[in-house]
């Protein structure tokens, strides 16, 4: 019986430990992020496309307790060009209909709370709130009625900036593969409220380093 107990103890000791997150740990995360979000025209009504983009993610988390972390993050998306068909824009001489071309870039910031369970492998569940800013430039309305003679209507469209509130539930996993070092995948479903209200998915993949303060 004693041999079996010893063997069972050794086997359990070899398994990954399930513990709680570290209280007092300050973690810095940095890495790329992939975004899927509905891209709507910045003016008028017209076609909406599902935009997929790549950007950067910088996050900071602090362990208030062995199960609760507070977080703050900033995100950046690379500029992308979009074309929206069937856009109608009013002018002093009447409405003009065509294809709206524009370059879009998005920035944002979020703060939130995470419930964390695990040690080497950690599961994150949380909620975040923040702000997003979309900048639309290089805007032009194109006449594409004749594919062989695509040209601008010459409306002189100006840059536009749209700010909106973001609400985001979070669910993901983190692996602490060495002392102080970890990698994480923490997807967020972003509910963008205001301006052009939409739902998007952001998947940041980060490398983290932790300082243990107290």
PDB file of C-alpha atoms in Angstrom, residues 25-140:
ATOM      1  CA  UNK A  25       2.219  40.897 -10.063  1.00  0.00           C
ATOM      2  CA  UNK A  26       2.539  43.727 -12.579  1.00  0.00           C
ATOM      3  CA  UNK A  27       2.528  42.308 -16.121  1.00  0.00           C
ATOM      4  CA  UNK A  28       3.410  44.132 -19.333  1.00  0.00           C
ATOM      5  CA  UNK A  29       2.084  42.568 -22.569  1.00  0.00           C
ATOM      6  CA  UNK A  30       3.153  43.504 -26.089  1.00  0.00           C
ATOM      7  CA  UNK A  31       2.326  41.917 -29.425  1.00  0.00           C
ATOM      8  CA  UNK A  32       0.282  41.938 -32.623  1.00  0.00           C
ATOM      9  CA  UNK A  33      -3.511  41.951 -32.799  1.00  0.00           C
ATOM     10  CA  UNK A  34      -5.896  40.781 -35.522  1.00  0.00           C
ATOM     11  CA  UNK A  35      -9.213  42.599 -35.914  1.00  0.00           C
ATOM     12  CA  UNK A  36     -12.424  41.681 -37.733  1.00  0.00           C
ATOM     13  CA  UNK A  37     -14.901  44.560 -37.879  1.00  0.00           C
ATOM     14  CA  UNK A  38     -17.639  45.828 -40.145  1.00  0.00           C
ATOM     15  CA  UNK A  39     -16.303  48.701 -42.281  1.00  0.00           C
ATOM     16  CA  UNK A  40     -19.073  51.164 -43.112  1.00  0.00           C
ATOM     17  CA  UNK A  41     -18.835  54.313 -45.245  1.00  0.00           C
ATOM     18  CA  UNK A  42     -17.926  57.401 -43.243  1.00  0.00           C
ATOM     19  CA  UNK A  43     -20.673  59.410 -44.964  1.00  0.00           C
ATOM     20  CA  UNK A  44     -24.036  58.518 -46.436  1.00  0.00           C
ATOM     21  CA  UNK A  45     -25.347  54.979 -46.832  1.00  0.00           C
ATOM     22  CA  UNK A  46     -23.733  52.237 -48.880  1.00  0.00           C
ATOM     23  CA  UNK A  47     -22.131  48.814 -48.823  1.00  0.00           C
ATOM     24  CA  UNK A  48     -20.520  47.479 -45.632  1.00  0.00           C
ATOM     25  CA  UNK A  49     -17.590  45.076 -45.817  1.00  0.00           C
ATOM     26  CA  UNK A  50     -16.058  42.868 -43.134  1.00  0.00           C
ATOM     27  CA  UNK A  51     -12.669  44.405 -42.533  1.00  0.00           C
ATOM     28  CA  UNK A  52      -9.781  42.307 -41.263  1.00  0.00           C
ATOM     29  CA  UNK A  53      -6.694  44.158 -40.147  1.00  0.00           C
ATOM     30  CA  UNK A  54      -3.445  43.713 -38.273  1.00  0.00           C
ATOM     31  CA  UNK A  55      -2.130  46.110 -35.679  1.00  0.00           C
ATOM     32  CA  UNK A  56      -0.358  46.325 -32.345  1.00  0.00           C
ATOM     33  CA  UNK A  57      -1.411  45.806 -28.726  1.00  0.00           C
ATOM     34  CA  UNK A  58       0.161  47.124 -25.518  1.00  0.00           C
ATOM     35  CA  UNK A  59      -1.353  46.032 -22.219  1.00  0.00           C
ATOM     36  CA  UNK A  60      -0.674  46.274 -18.493  1.00  0.00           C
ATOM     37  CA  UNK A  61      -2.242  44.092 -15.787  1.00  0.00           C
ATOM     38  CA  UNK A  62      -1.932  44.151 -12.010  1.00  0.00           C
ATOM     39  CA  UNK A  63      -2.994  41.408  -9.600  1.00  0.00           C
ATOM     40  CA  UNK A  64      -5.183  42.900  -6.869  1.00  0.00           C
ATOM     41  CA  UNK A  65      -5.616  39.446  -5.370  1.00  0.00           C
ATOM     42  CA  UNK A  66      -4.869  35.825  -6.221  1.00  0.00           C
ATOM     43  CA  UNK A  67      -7.886  35.747  -8.529  1.00  0.00           C
ATOM     44  CA  UNK A  68      -8.558  39.317  -9.708  1.00  0.00           C
ATOM     45  CA  UNK A  69      -6.497  41.519 -12.019  1.00  0.00           C
ATOM     46  CA  UNK A  70      -7.137  45.040 -13.263  1.00  0.00           C
ATOM     47  CA  UNK A  71      -6.047  45.834 -16.809  1.00  0.00           C
ATOM     48  CA  UNK A  72      -5.356  48.710 -19.163  1.00  0.00           C
ATOM     49  CA  UNK A  73      -4.525  48.426 -22.855  1.00  0.00           C
ATOM     50  CA  UNK A  74      -3.953  50.480 -25.979  1.00  0.00           C
ATOM     51  CA  UNK A  75      -4.490  49.198 -29.521  1.00  0.00           C
ATOM     52  CA  UNK A  76      -3.453  50.413 -32.953  1.00  0.00           C
ATOM     53  CA  UNK A  77      -4.545  49.198 -36.371  1.00  0.00           C
ATOM     54  CA  UNK A  78      -2.615  49.703 -39.585  1.00  0.00           C
ATOM     55  CA  UNK A  79      -4.310  52.038 -42.128  1.00  0.00           C
ATOM     56  CA  UNK A  80      -6.385  50.243 -44.762  1.00  0.00           C
ATOM     57  CA  UNK A  81      -8.118  51.366 -47.985  1.00  0.00           C
ATOM     58  CA  UNK A  82     -11.813  50.584 -48.527  1.00  0.00           C
ATOM     59  CA  UNK A  83     -14.298  51.099 -51.359  1.00  0.00           C
ATOM     60  CA  UNK A  84     -18.024  51.349 -50.594  1.00  0.00           C
ATOM     61  CA  UNK A  85     -20.479  51.051 -53.476  1.00  0.00           C
ATOM     62  CA  UNK A  86     -23.836  52.788 -53.721  1.00  0.00           C
ATOM     63  CA  UNK A  87     -22.938  55.768 -51.530  1.00  0.00           C
ATOM     64  CA  UNK A  88     -25.124  58.854 -51.967  1.00  0.00           C
ATOM     65  CA  UNK A  89     -23.808  62.255 -50.897  1.00  0.00           C
ATOM     66  CA  UNK A  90     -25.844  65.466 -51.008  1.00  0.00           C
ATOM     67  CA  UNK A  91     -24.416  68.579 -52.672  1.00  0.00           C
ATOM     68  CA  UNK A  92     -25.713  72.104 -53.322  1.00  0.00           C
ATOM     69  CA  UNK A  93     -26.895  70.961 -56.739  1.00  0.00           C
ATOM     70  CA  UNK A  94     -28.449  67.665 -55.612  1.00  0.00           C
ATOM     71  CA  UNK A  95     -27.479  64.158 -54.545  1.00  0.00           C
ATOM     72  CA  UNK A  96     -24.520  62.404 -56.159  1.00  0.00           C
ATOM     73  CA  UNK A  97     -24.234  58.620 -56.110  1.00  0.00           C
ATOM     74  CA  UNK A  98     -21.059  56.613 -56.618  1.00  0.00           C
ATOM     75  CA  UNK A  99     -18.328  54.560 -54.957  1.00  0.00           C
ATOM     76  CA  UNK A 100     -16.713  56.072 -51.869  1.00  0.00           C
ATOM     77  CA  UNK A 101     -12.999  55.372 -51.492  1.00  0.00           C
ATOM     78  CA  UNK A 102     -11.236  56.171 -48.222  1.00  0.00           C
ATOM     79  CA  UNK A 103      -8.337  55.204 -45.995  1.00  0.00           C
ATOM     80  CA  UNK A 104      -9.273  54.196 -42.448  1.00  0.00           C
ATOM     81  CA  UNK A 105      -7.198  53.897 -39.290  1.00  0.00           C
ATOM     82  CA  UNK A 106      -8.387  52.974 -35.791  1.00  0.00           C
ATOM     83  CA  UNK A 107      -6.896  53.644 -32.361  1.00  0.00           C
ATOM     84  CA  UNK A 108      -8.326  52.704 -28.987  1.00  0.00           C
ATOM     85  CA  UNK A 109      -7.839  52.256 -25.253  1.00  0.00           C
ATOM     86  CA  UNK A 110      -9.526  49.953 -22.731  1.00  0.00           C
ATOM     87  CA  UNK A 111      -9.578  49.400 -18.952  1.00  0.00           C
ATOM     88  CA  UNK A 112     -11.162  46.469 -17.172  1.00  0.00           C
ATOM     89  CA  UNK A 113     -11.202  43.652 -14.635  1.00  0.00           C
ATOM     90  CA  UNK A 114     -10.193  40.013 -15.195  1.00  0.00           C
ATOM     91  CA  UNK A 115     -10.940  36.907 -13.141  1.00  0.00           C
ATOM     92  CA  UNK A 116      -7.901  34.622 -13.453  1.00  0.00           C
ATOM     93  CA  UNK A 117      -7.646  30.930 -12.628  1.00  0.00           C
ATOM     94  CA  UNK A 118      -4.549  28.768 -12.977  1.00  0.00           C
ATOM     95  CA  UNK A 119      -0.786  28.922 -12.566  1.00  0.00           C
ATOM     96  CA  UNK A 120       1.331  27.684 -15.496  1.00  0.00           C
ATOM     97  CA  UNK A 121      -1.829  27.795 -17.637  1.00  0.00           C
ATOM     98  CA  UNK A 122      -4.241  30.593 -16.722  1.00  0.00           C
ATOM     99  CA  UNK A 123      -7.791  31.150 -17.891  1.00  0.00           C
ATOM    100  CA  UNK A 124      -8.954  34.781 -18.126  1.00  0.00           C
ATOM    101  CA  UNK A 125     -12.591  35.925 -17.978  1.00  0.00           C
ATOM    102  CA  UNK A 126     -13.315  39.621 -17.786  1.00  0.00           C
ATOM    103  CA  UNK A 127     -14.991  42.784 -18.990  1.00  0.00           C
ATOM    104  CA  UNK A 128     -13.490  46.011 -20.316  1.00  0.00           C
ATOM    105  CA  UNK A 129     -14.724  49.462 -21.263  1.00  0.00           C
ATOM    106  CA  UNK A 130     -12.969  52.077 -23.349  1.00  0.00           C
ATOM    107  CA  UNK A 131     -12.866  54.352 -26.331  1.00  0.00           C
ATOM    108  CA  UNK A 132     -12.086  54.039 -30.041  1.00  0.00           C
ATOM    109  CA  UNK A 133     -11.158  56.693 -32.590  1.00  0.00           C
ATOM    110  CA  UNK A 134     -11.481  56.140 -36.341  1.00  0.00           C
ATOM    111  CA  UNK A 135      -9.865  58.513 -38.822  1.00  0.00           C
ATOM    112  CA  UNK A 136     -11.083  58.598 -42.431  1.00  0.00           C
ATOM    113  CA  UNK A 137      -8.879  60.378 -44.967  1.00  0.00           C
ATOM    114  CA  UNK A 138      -8.031  60.265 -48.701  1.00  0.00           C
ATOM    115  CA  UNK A 139     -11.802  60.336 -49.196  1.00  0.00           C
ATOM    116  CA  UNK A 140     -13.194  60.583 -52.724  1.00  0.00           C
TER     117      UNK A 140
END
